[in-house]
Amino acid sequence: MGTIIFLFLILTQFYGYMGLQGLPFMLTTHVGILVLGVFLGYKKGNLFNKYLIMMVVSLILCAISSKVYRNQSFISSLYASLFILDIFFYYFLVYLNVGVKRFEKVLVILIVATCLGFILQHLNLEELLKSHGHEVAIFAMQYPDNIPSSWDSYFPNAVKFSLGTGMIKAFGRPFGTADVKRKFTKLLNDFRPDVVHLNNVHSQLSPIIAKLAYKEGIKVVWTLHDCKLVCPRYDCMRDGQRCELCFNNKLSCLKFKCMKGGLLGSLIGYWEAKKWNHHCLQRVTDTFISPSLFMKETMVRGHYSANKIHVLCNFLDISKIGDQLFEKSNYYCFVGRLSSEKGVKTLLKVASQLPYRLLIIGEGPLELELKKMYCISNIEFVGQKTWDDLKRIVAKAHFMVLPSECYENNPLSVIEAQCLGTPVLGAQMGGIPELIEDKVNGMLFESGNVVDLKNKIEVMFSHIFDYASISKESQKRYSADHYYSEIMKIYKK
């Protein structure tokens, strides 16, 4: 309908021009074309093409003017002026994005909508987009701990991958079940987003939602939080060791029974990886966002195109940092899951040999075992903490240590600590080194190396850091304003 009106206005203006209907008539129709162009660009996210058409039409009319009305220099000058006006409007409305957003509606996809880890990061993305005037919808699975959402009527039910009546549905979910397709399609039709922004979707929601959005002509952006797109079990670990065999041959998952559930789980993981292979996912995804250069390089090793992947570090809501006094206490801390791949066993082995006080913040499968093994005065397990308590502990820590023995992507715990003015001792693993500048905002040690870790802990306690500078530079680097500017470039790419 909009195109028909656009053509009608063009013809009307041409009639007015040929019939010399007068300046008011020509200006009115031209303004009508400009207004319609903005409207169509706003609705379709395609301002460039509309203004290009208008400039070409104006140029043609100018040419006709000088050819037919050789003595009507005023009319030729008028249309030449209108052509220049088109260029002016195009530059300010499209190139500088003044007054018009091409991507007003964003649909953010999560597994669940809780206050945990990367999920909270992308609930922060929801708030960031809303603060800049965008409409944002959420699509996730039903989950008891979800934050209440006005969109939860669209959420499909969660499934459990265990024996029982729901087993068949659960095993079919990674490939795209009917209820996910139905509810997601209804949300697409009701909300009509300009961009669908995916996060972790495998297993519970499945990449079918990227395919559905792609078929509707909607831009698809996918943030990579782990290695799932190249490794069926997410973490590139096998028997406690790093493994990249599936990058080239997904049968390795089946051969070594890497997945939870043994042979059956590995068979499903293999089928899932084969169905949602790199050819398929690259076809239905416009841009992958990698929070670290490491993750981008990992994806490229897994046969994804480097041109499809944009590196953009996570951001932090700086307002939750608050004012800091940078008064440090004589302890260091660990924040994370108490599991073997996080290197917590290595850390505790070293900490038990040193006099410094260590606070362990977090929970996990090794919690009881580690508490029994390291029931000593200088190691304290403080459990899971709310943000206010966590902020207080980390802000006063002499430093935080991240001893990971698995591929970390872009750990938020490092970003949070540095924004609080606390330096980080990190393992030289995955994306961690990209966040740490030696002896400026932390140090690095060889992952799993007990001797190196011990030596670096002692150096960290003796080294003088500029805590205020760490906080200031980190808040600038991880600011929401910077992230918003970059994410808009990606949405418009």
Short mmCIF file of C-alpha atoms in Angstrom, two decimals:
data_model
loop_
_atom_site.label_atom_id
_atom_site.label_comp_id
_atom_site.label_asym_id
_atom_site.label_seq_id
_atom_site.Cartn_x
_atom_site.Cartn_y
_atom_site.Cartn_z
CA MET A 1 0.00 0.00 0.00
CA GLY A 2 2.83 2.36 0.92
CA THR A 3 4.56 1.74 -2.42
CA ILE A 4 1.34 2.55 -4.32
CA ILE A 5 0.96 5.85 -2.43
CA PHE A 6 4.62 6.60 -3.08
CA LEU A 7 4.20 6.09 -6.83
CA PHE A 8 0.99 8.13 -6.80
CA LEU A 9 2.79 11.06 -5.19
CA ILE A 10 5.61 10.81 -7.72
CA LEU A 11 3.14 10.91 -10.63
CA THR A 12 1.17 13.73 -9.01
CA GLN A 13 4.31 15.77 -8.55
CA PHE A 14 5.33 15.09 -12.15
CA TYR A 15 1.86 16.23 -13.31
CA GLY A 16 2.19 19.41 -11.27
CA TYR A 17 5.62 19.97 -12.69
CA MET A 18 4.58 19.44 -16.32
CA GLY A 19 1.43 21.50 -15.88
CA LEU A 20 3.21 24.28 -14.02
CA GLN A 21 0.73 24.10 -11.16
CA GLY A 22 2.82 26.42 -9.02
CA LEU A 23 5.36 26.30 -6.22
CA PRO A 24 2.99 25.42 -3.31
CA PHE A 25 1.63 22.38 -5.17
CA MET A 26 5.10 21.06 -6.02
CA LEU A 27 6.47 21.62 -2.53
CA THR A 28 3.46 19.90 -0.93
CA THR A 29 3.82 16.78 -3.06
CA HIS A 30 7.55 16.67 -2.55
CA VAL A 31 7.16 16.91 1.23
CA GLY A 32 4.59 14.12 0.95
CA ILE A 33 7.20 11.95 -0.74
CA LEU A 34 9.76 12.71 1.96
CA VAL A 35 7.33 11.91 4.79
CA LEU A 36 6.27 8.67 3.11
CA GLY A 37 9.91 7.72 2.57
CA VAL A 38 10.61 8.10 6.28
CA PHE A 39 7.49 6.09 7.12
CA LEU A 40 8.41 3.24 4.76
CA GLY A 41 11.97 3.22 6.01
CA TYR A 42 10.74 3.09 9.60
CA LYS A 43 8.38 0.18 8.85
CA LYS A 44 10.68 -1.82 6.61
CA GLY A 45 14.12 -0.87 7.94
CA ASN A 46 15.14 0.19 4.43
CA LEU A 47 15.52 3.97 4.42
CA PHE A 48 18.52 3.84 2.12
CA ASN A 49 16.62 2.34 -0.83
CA LYS A 50 13.65 4.68 -0.44
CA TYR A 51 15.79 7.79 -0.38
CA LEU A 52 17.87 6.50 -3.25
CA ILE A 53 14.67 6.18 -5.30
CA MET A 54 13.59 9.70 -4.37
CA MET A 55 16.95 11.18 -5.32
CA VAL A 56 16.93 9.41 -8.69
CA VAL A 57 13.36 10.59 -9.39
CA SER A 58 14.27 14.17 -8.49
CA LEU A 59 17.32 13.98 -10.73
CA ILE A 60 15.18 12.70 -13.64
CA LEU A 61 12.68 15.51 -13.12
CA CYS A 62 15.49 18.05 -13.13
CA ALA A 63 16.75 16.61 -16.42
CA ILE A 64 13.25 16.75 -17.95
CA SER A 65 12.91 20.32 -16.70
CA SER A 66 16.04 21.51 -18.43
CA LYS A 67 15.12 19.63 -21.64
CA VAL A 68 11.42 20.56 -22.01
CA TYR A 69 11.36 23.99 -20.42
CA ARG A 70 14.58 25.48 -21.70
CA ASN A 71 13.52 28.94 -20.61
CA GLN A 72 12.05 27.91 -17.27
CA SER A 73 15.29 28.19 -15.33
CA PHE A 74 13.35 28.80 -12.11
CA ILE A 75 11.67 25.38 -12.29
CA SER A 76 14.96 23.65 -13.08
CA SER A 77 16.60 25.42 -10.17
CA LEU A 78 13.71 24.43 -7.90
CA TYR A 79 14.00 20.75 -8.69
CA ALA A 80 17.78 20.90 -8.43
CA SER A 81 17.28 22.40 -4.96
CA LEU A 82 14.83 19.64 -4.02
CA PHE A 83 17.36 17.05 -5.15
CA ILE A 84 19.99 18.61 -2.87
CA LEU A 85 17.39 18.61 -0.09
CA ASP A 86 16.92 14.87 -0.59
CA ILE A 87 20.64 14.32 -0.15
CA PHE A 88 20.59 16.47 2.98
CA PHE A 89 17.72 14.48 4.49
CA TYR A 90 19.31 11.18 3.54
CA TYR A 91 22.59 12.11 5.22
CA PHE A 92 21.03 13.24 8.49
CA LEU A 93 18.20 10.71 8.75
CA VAL A 94 20.02 7.63 7.54
CA TYR A 95 23.77 8.05 7.87
CA LEU A 96 23.69 9.92 11.18
CA ASN A 97 20.46 8.22 12.33
CA VAL A 98 18.92 11.42 13.64
CA GLY A 99 15.29 11.00 14.65
CA VAL A 100 14.68 7.61 13.02
CA LYS A 101 15.73 4.16 14.20
CA ARG A 102 15.79 1.44 11.61
CA PHE A 103 15.47 -1.34 14.21
CA GLU A 104 12.82 -0.38 16.71
CA LYS A 105 11.73 -3.89 17.75
CA VAL A 106 14.15 -6.49 19.08
CA LEU A 107 13.23 -10.02 20.17
CA VAL A 108 15.78 -11.38 22.66
CA ILE A 109 15.99 -15.18 22.94
CA LEU A 110 17.16 -16.88 26.16
CA ILE A 111 16.96 -20.41 27.54
CA VAL A 112 15.49 -19.15 30.81
CA ALA A 113 14.88 -15.65 32.17
CA THR A 114 16.58 -15.83 35.56
CA CYS A 115 19.16 -13.68 37.39
CA LEU A 116 22.08 -16.01 36.68
CA GLY A 117 25.30 -15.36 34.74
CA PHE A 118 25.08 -14.57 31.03
CA ILE A 119 21.26 -14.72 31.28
CA LEU A 120 21.28 -11.66 33.52
CA GLN A 121 23.66 -10.05 31.01
CA HIS A 122 21.02 -10.29 28.31
CA LEU A 123 18.21 -9.20 30.56
CA ASN A 124 20.47 -6.16 30.97
CA LEU A 125 20.47 -5.95 27.17
CA GLU A 126 16.68 -5.81 27.30
CA GLU A 127 16.81 -2.85 29.67
CA LEU A 128 19.54 -1.16 27.64
CA LEU A 129 17.50 -1.35 24.44
CA LYS A 130 14.36 -0.14 26.20
CA SER A 131 16.25 2.84 27.62
CA HIS A 132 17.01 3.92 24.03
CA GLY A 133 13.39 3.73 22.95
CA HIS A 134 13.27 0.24 21.44
CA GLU A 135 10.44 -2.20 21.99
CA VAL A 136 11.81 -5.49 23.34
CA ALA A 137 10.16 -8.90 23.67
CA ILE A 138 11.59 -11.99 25.41
CA PHE A 139 11.29 -15.63 24.32
CA ALA A 140 12.44 -18.33 26.72
CA MET A 141 11.22 -21.61 28.17
CA GLN A 142 8.94 -21.85 31.20
CA TYR A 143 11.07 -22.18 34.32
CA PRO A 144 10.16 -21.87 38.04
CA ASP A 145 12.88 -19.28 38.74
CA ASN A 146 12.07 -17.06 35.75
CA ILE A 147 11.66 -13.35 36.38
CA PRO A 148 7.98 -12.52 35.70
CA SER A 149 7.54 -11.35 32.11
CA SER A 150 4.65 -9.96 30.10
CA TRP A 151 5.75 -12.37 27.34
CA ASP A 152 5.69 -15.61 29.33
CA SER A 153 2.43 -16.77 27.74
CA TYR A 154 4.50 -17.41 24.61
CA PHE A 155 7.11 -19.50 26.47
CA PRO A 156 7.09 -23.25 25.73
CA ASN A 157 7.19 -25.64 28.68
CA ALA A 158 10.54 -26.90 29.90
CA VAL A 159 11.39 -30.55 29.24
CA LYS A 160 13.51 -32.97 31.26
CA PHE A 161 15.99 -35.24 29.54
CA SER A 162 15.25 -38.28 31.69
CA LEU A 163 13.17 -41.45 31.52
CA GLY A 164 9.43 -40.90 31.85
CA THR A 165 6.33 -39.84 29.95
CA GLY A 166 7.97 -36.70 28.58
CA MET A 167 11.06 -38.51 27.30
CA ILE A 168 10.07 -38.55 23.61
CA LYS A 169 9.21 -34.85 23.62
CA ALA A 170 12.44 -34.04 25.46
CA PHE A 171 14.58 -35.94 22.99
CA GLY A 172 12.81 -34.23 20.10
CA ARG A 173 13.23 -30.70 21.51
CA PRO A 174 16.81 -30.12 20.20
CA PHE A 175 15.50 -30.61 16.67
CA GLY A 176 12.52 -28.26 16.92
CA THR A 177 9.25 -29.53 18.38
CA ALA A 178 5.78 -28.43 17.33
CA ASP A 179 5.07 -26.43 20.51
CA VAL A 180 8.25 -24.33 20.12
CA LYS A 181 7.48 -23.68 16.45
CA ARG A 182 3.86 -22.74 17.21
CA LYS A 183 4.58 -20.41 20.11
CA PHE A 184 7.56 -18.74 18.48
CA THR A 185 5.67 -18.21 15.21
CA LYS A 186 2.78 -16.66 17.14
CA LEU A 187 5.21 -14.29 18.89
CA LEU A 188 6.77 -13.33 15.55
CA ASN A 189 3.33 -12.59 14.10
CA ASP A 190 2.14 -10.63 17.15
CA PHE A 191 5.32 -8.67 17.88
CA ARG A 192 6.75 -8.40 14.34
CA PRO A 193 10.39 -7.77 15.37
CA ASP A 194 13.01 -6.11 13.20
CA VAL A 195 15.78 -8.20 14.80
CA VAL A 196 15.81 -11.56 16.54
CA HIS A 197 18.79 -11.73 18.92
CA LEU A 198 19.62 -15.30 19.98
CA ASN A 199 21.64 -16.47 22.93
CA ASN A 200 21.99 -20.08 24.11
CA VAL A 201 19.09 -21.89 22.42
CA HIS A 202 20.22 -25.48 21.90
CA SER A 203 18.51 -28.43 23.59
CA GLN A 204 15.57 -26.60 25.20
CA LEU A 205 14.53 -24.23 22.38
CA SER A 206 16.71 -25.36 19.44
CA PRO A 207 18.05 -23.36 16.47
CA ILE A 208 14.72 -23.92 14.71
CA ILE A 209 13.81 -20.43 15.93
CA ALA A 210 16.67 -18.92 13.88
CA LYS A 211 15.36 -20.78 10.84
CA LEU A 212 11.78 -19.57 11.43
CA ALA A 213 12.91 -15.95 11.80
CA TYR A 214 15.08 -16.23 8.69
CA LYS A 215 12.12 -17.52 6.64
CA GLU A 216 10.14 -14.45 7.71
CA GLY A 217 12.90 -12.17 6.41
CA ILE A 218 13.85 -11.01 9.92
CA LYS A 219 17.46 -10.18 10.72
CA VAL A 220 19.03 -12.84 12.98
CA VAL A 221 21.89 -12.01 15.36
CA TRP A 222 23.37 -14.74 17.57
CA THR A 223 25.63 -14.14 20.59
CA LEU A 224 28.07 -16.99 21.27
CA HIS A 225 28.39 -17.78 24.97
CA ASP A 226 30.14 -21.14 24.66
CA CYS A 227 31.49 -23.61 22.10
CA LYS A 228 28.20 -25.46 21.44
CA LEU A 229 28.17 -24.65 17.72
CA VAL A 230 31.45 -26.52 17.25
CA CYS A 231 31.37 -28.94 20.23
CA PRO A 232 28.23 -31.02 21.01
CA ARG A 233 28.89 -30.84 24.76
CA TYR A 234 29.53 -27.06 24.87
CA ASP A 235 32.86 -26.98 26.72
CA CYS A 236 35.46 -28.78 24.54
CA MET A 237 36.30 -31.10 27.44
CA ARG A 238 36.68 -34.90 27.48
CA ASP A 239 37.69 -36.91 30.54
CA GLY A 240 38.88 -33.72 32.21
CA GLN A 241 41.07 -32.72 29.29
CA ARG A 242 40.54 -30.19 26.50
CA CYS A 243 39.38 -31.71 23.22
CA GLU A 244 38.66 -30.28 19.76
CA LEU A 245 38.10 -33.49 17.78
CA CYS A 246 34.48 -32.58 16.97
CA PHE A 247 35.58 -29.42 15.18
CA ASN A 248 36.30 -31.63 12.17
CA ASN A 249 34.36 -34.82 12.85
CA LYS A 250 31.22 -34.90 14.99
CA LEU A 251 31.41 -38.71 15.15
CA SER A 252 34.04 -38.21 17.86
CA CYS A 253 31.20 -37.29 20.23
CA LEU A 254 29.63 -40.70 19.61
CA LYS A 255 32.92 -42.57 19.65
CA PHE A 256 33.98 -41.28 23.06
CA LYS A 257 30.43 -40.97 24.54
CA CYS A 258 31.15 -37.38 25.56
CA MET A 259 27.61 -36.33 26.43
CA LYS A 260 25.75 -36.70 29.69
CA GLY A 261 23.71 -39.90 29.49
CA GLY A 262 26.41 -41.98 27.85
CA LEU A 263 25.67 -43.55 24.48
CA LEU A 264 22.06 -42.31 24.21
CA GLY A 265 22.94 -38.73 25.16
CA SER A 266 25.92 -38.76 22.80
CA LEU A 267 23.77 -40.12 19.97
CA ILE A 268 21.31 -37.23 20.41
CA GLY A 269 24.23 -34.77 20.63
CA TYR A 270 25.66 -36.15 17.40
CA TRP A 271 22.34 -35.94 15.53
CA GLU A 272 21.80 -32.42 16.84
CA ALA A 273 25.25 -31.32 15.66
CA LYS A 274 24.71 -32.88 12.24
CA LYS A 275 21.29 -31.27 11.79
CA TRP A 276 22.38 -27.81 12.95
CA ASN A 277 25.73 -27.85 11.17
CA HIS A 278 27.77 -24.79 10.23
CA HIS A 279 26.33 -24.66 6.70
CA CYS A 280 22.76 -24.51 8.05
CA LEU A 281 23.39 -22.05 10.90
CA GLN A 282 25.44 -19.65 8.80
CA ARG A 283 22.69 -19.56 6.18
CA VAL A 284 19.99 -18.53 8.68
CA THR A 285 22.14 -16.17 10.81
CA ASP A 286 23.14 -12.71 9.61
CA THR A 287 25.80 -12.06 12.26
CA PHE A 288 27.35 -14.03 15.11
CA ILE A 289 28.54 -11.91 18.03
CA SER A 290 31.61 -13.28 19.75
CA PRO A 291 32.37 -11.70 23.15
CA SER A 292 36.04 -12.61 22.72
CA LEU A 293 38.58 -12.92 19.93
CA PHE A 294 39.31 -16.39 21.28
CA MET A 295 35.73 -17.52 20.63
CA LYS A 296 35.84 -16.12 17.10
CA GLU A 297 39.05 -18.03 16.37
CA THR A 298 37.48 -21.17 17.85
CA MET A 299 34.45 -20.81 15.57
CA VAL A 300 36.72 -20.33 12.56
CA ARG A 301 38.58 -23.54 13.46
CA GLY A 302 35.14 -25.16 13.48
CA HIS A 303 34.61 -24.04 9.85
CA TYR A 304 32.53 -20.91 10.44
CA SER A 305 33.29 -17.90 8.27
CA ALA A 306 35.30 -15.15 9.97
CA ASN A 307 33.30 -12.58 7.99
CA LYS A 308 30.12 -13.69 9.76
CA ILE A 309 31.56 -13.14 13.25
CA HIS A 310 31.81 -9.76 14.98
CA VAL A 311 33.82 -9.47 18.22
CA LEU A 312 32.01 -7.44 20.89
CA CYS A 313 32.93 -7.72 24.57
CA ASN A 314 30.18 -8.02 27.18
CA PHE A 315 29.04 -4.88 28.95
CA LEU A 316 28.17 -4.05 32.53
CA ASP A 317 25.47 -1.84 33.98
CA ILE A 318 27.90 0.60 35.56
CA SER A 319 25.18 2.08 37.77
CA LYS A 320 25.26 -1.04 39.93
CA ILE A 321 28.95 -0.49 40.72
CA GLY A 322 28.35 2.66 42.76
CA ASP A 323 31.04 4.76 44.42
CA GLN A 324 34.09 2.87 45.65
CA LEU A 325 36.64 3.81 48.31
CA PHE A 326 39.28 1.33 47.04
CA GLU A 327 40.15 0.24 50.57
CA LYS A 328 41.56 -3.28 50.32
CA SER A 329 41.56 -5.99 52.97
CA ASN A 330 44.21 -8.67 53.36
CA TYR A 331 42.43 -11.46 51.47
CA TYR A 332 41.89 -12.63 47.92
CA CYS A 333 38.83 -14.35 46.49
CA PHE A 334 37.47 -16.83 43.98
CA VAL A 335 34.05 -16.32 42.39
CA GLY A 336 32.53 -19.13 40.37
CA ARG A 337 31.12 -22.64 40.17
CA LEU A 338 32.80 -25.23 42.36
CA SER A 339 33.58 -27.76 39.66
CA SER A 340 36.80 -29.34 38.41
CA GLU A 341 36.99 -27.46 35.07
CA LYS A 342 37.02 -24.14 36.94
CA GLY A 343 40.40 -25.02 38.46
CA VAL A 344 39.19 -24.65 42.03
CA LYS A 345 41.00 -27.84 43.14
CA THR A 346 44.28 -26.45 41.85
CA LEU A 347 43.64 -23.14 43.58
CA LEU A 348 42.82 -24.73 46.95
CA LYS A 349 45.88 -26.98 46.76
CA VAL A 350 48.04 -23.87 46.39
CA ALA A 351 46.08 -21.77 48.91
CA SER A 352 46.57 -24.42 51.59
CA GLN A 353 50.33 -23.92 51.27
CA LEU A 354 50.19 -20.12 51.65
CA PRO A 355 49.45 -17.90 54.67
CA TYR A 356 47.01 -15.60 52.84
CA ARG A 357 43.28 -15.70 53.52
CA LEU A 358 41.12 -16.96 50.61
CA LEU A 359 37.36 -16.52 50.32
CA ILE A 360 35.53 -19.01 48.06
CA ILE A 361 32.28 -17.56 46.68
CA GLY A 362 29.92 -19.91 44.89
CA GLU A 363 28.36 -23.36 44.89
CA GLY A 364 28.72 -26.49 42.81
CA PRO A 365 29.13 -30.28 42.70
CA LEU A 366 32.51 -30.25 44.50
CA GLU A 367 31.34 -28.07 47.40
CA LEU A 368 30.98 -30.74 50.10
CA GLU A 369 34.12 -32.59 49.06
CA LEU A 370 36.22 -29.44 49.08
CA LYS A 371 34.86 -28.23 52.41
CA LYS A 372 35.88 -31.50 54.04
CA MET A 373 39.28 -31.54 52.35
CA TYR A 374 40.19 -27.92 53.12
CA CYS A 375 38.78 -27.25 56.56
CA ILE A 376 41.61 -24.89 57.49
CA SER A 377 41.73 -21.42 59.01
CA ASN A 378 42.86 -19.40 55.97
CA ILE A 379 40.25 -20.84 53.54
CA GLU A 380 36.62 -19.82 53.97
CA PHE A 381 33.67 -21.05 51.90
CA VAL A 382 31.03 -18.31 51.97
CA GLY A 383 28.53 -19.80 49.49
CA GLN A 384 26.41 -18.04 46.87
CA LYS A 385 25.97 -14.30 47.42
CA THR A 386 23.56 -11.61 46.28
CA TRP A 387 25.05 -8.84 44.18
CA ASP A 388 25.23 -6.37 47.08
CA ASP A 389 27.18 -8.84 49.23
CA LEU A 390 29.32 -10.00 46.32
CA LYS A 391 30.15 -6.42 45.39
CA ARG A 392 31.28 -5.65 48.93
CA ILE A 393 33.51 -8.75 49.17
CA VAL A 394 35.11 -8.38 45.73
CA ALA A 395 35.62 -4.62 46.08
CA LYS A 396 37.61 -5.10 49.30
CA ALA A 397 39.60 -8.09 48.05
CA HIS A 398 43.29 -7.56 47.34
CA PHE A 399 42.62 -9.36 44.07
CA MET A 400 40.37 -12.01 42.53
CA VAL A 401 41.72 -15.23 41.06
CA LEU A 402 40.22 -17.10 38.08
CA PRO A 403 42.08 -20.43 37.79
CA SER A 404 40.01 -21.97 34.97
CA GLU A 405 41.22 -25.15 33.29
CA CYS A 406 38.60 -25.00 30.54
CA TYR A 407 37.95 -22.56 27.71
CA GLU A 408 36.50 -19.38 29.20
CA ASN A 409 34.86 -16.98 26.75
CA ASN A 410 34.43 -13.51 28.25
CA PRO A 411 33.93 -14.08 31.99
CA LEU A 412 31.69 -11.49 33.62
CA SER A 413 33.37 -12.10 36.98
CA VAL A 414 36.57 -10.53 35.60
CA ILE A 415 34.69 -7.55 34.17
CA GLU A 416 32.82 -6.98 37.44
CA ALA A 417 35.98 -7.23 39.56
CA GLN A 418 37.91 -4.78 37.40
CA CYS A 419 35.03 -2.28 37.35
CA LEU A 420 35.09 -2.46 41.16
CA GLY A 421 38.81 -1.63 41.06
CA THR A 422 39.97 -5.14 41.95
CA PRO A 423 42.79 -6.65 39.85
CA VAL A 424 42.48 -10.22 38.58
CA LEU A 425 44.94 -13.10 38.54
CA GLY A 426 43.72 -15.17 35.62
CA ALA A 427 44.65 -18.43 33.92
CA GLN A 428 46.17 -18.05 30.48
CA MET A 429 43.20 -19.83 28.98
CA GLY A 430 40.50 -18.98 26.41
CA GLY A 431 39.41 -15.36 26.40
CA ILE A 432 40.78 -14.50 29.85
CA PRO A 433 44.10 -12.98 28.60
CA GLU A 434 42.16 -10.49 26.45
CA LEU A 435 40.80 -8.86 29.62
CA ILE A 436 44.04 -8.65 31.60
CA GLU A 437 46.97 -6.30 31.05
CA ASP A 438 50.00 -7.59 32.93
CA LYS A 439 50.71 -5.66 36.15
CA VAL A 440 48.17 -2.99 35.17
CA ASN A 441 44.81 -4.60 36.00
CA GLY A 442 46.06 -8.06 36.93
CA MET A 443 48.40 -10.88 35.97
CA LEU A 444 48.32 -14.23 34.16
CA PHE A 445 49.59 -17.69 35.07
CA GLU A 446 49.81 -20.99 33.22
CA SER A 447 46.52 -22.85 33.63
CA GLY A 448 46.86 -25.90 35.91
CA ASN A 449 50.45 -25.06 36.87
CA VAL A 450 50.61 -25.20 40.68
CA VAL A 451 54.09 -23.67 40.93
CA ASP A 452 53.29 -20.75 38.63
CA LEU A 453 50.01 -20.06 40.42
CA LYS A 454 51.70 -20.06 43.80
CA ASN A 455 54.41 -17.66 42.65
CA LYS A 456 51.90 -15.29 41.01
CA ILE A 457 49.69 -15.16 44.13
CA GLU A 458 52.70 -13.99 46.13
CA VAL A 459 53.58 -11.40 43.46
CA MET A 460 49.98 -10.14 43.38
CA PHE A 461 50.07 -9.46 47.11
CA SER A 462 53.36 -7.54 46.85
CA HIS A 463 52.64 -5.60 43.64
CA ILE A 464 51.19 -2.07 43.91
CA PHE A 465 48.13 -1.57 41.69
CA ASP A 466 46.33 1.68 40.95
CA TYR A 467 42.83 0.53 42.00
CA ALA A 468 41.09 3.78 41.06
CA SER A 469 42.61 3.69 37.59
CA ILE A 470 41.59 0.05 37.11
CA SER A 471 38.00 0.94 37.96
CA LYS A 472 37.90 4.05 35.79
CA GLU A 473 39.39 2.41 32.69
CA SER A 474 37.28 -0.74 33.06
CA GLN A 475 34.04 1.18 33.42
CA LYS A 476 34.89 3.05 30.25
CA ARG A 477 35.83 -0.13 28.38
CA TYR A 478 32.75 -2.12 29.43
CA SER A 479 30.22 0.71 29.38
CA ALA A 480 26.66 0.17 28.19
CA ASP A 481 26.91 3.23 25.91
CA HIS A 482 29.80 1.70 23.99
CA TYR A 483 28.00 -1.64 23.73
CA TYR A 484 24.81 0.01 22.49
CA SER A 485 26.70 1.94 19.81
CA GLU A 486 28.35 -1.27 18.58
CA ILE A 487 25.22 -3.44 18.74
CA MET A 488 23.33 -0.89 16.62
CA LYS A 489 26.05 -1.13 13.97
CA ILE A 490 25.60 -4.90 13.99
CA TYR A 491 21.80 -4.68 13.78
CA LYS A 492 22.10 -2.33 10.80
CA LYS A 493 24.88 -4.23 9.08
#
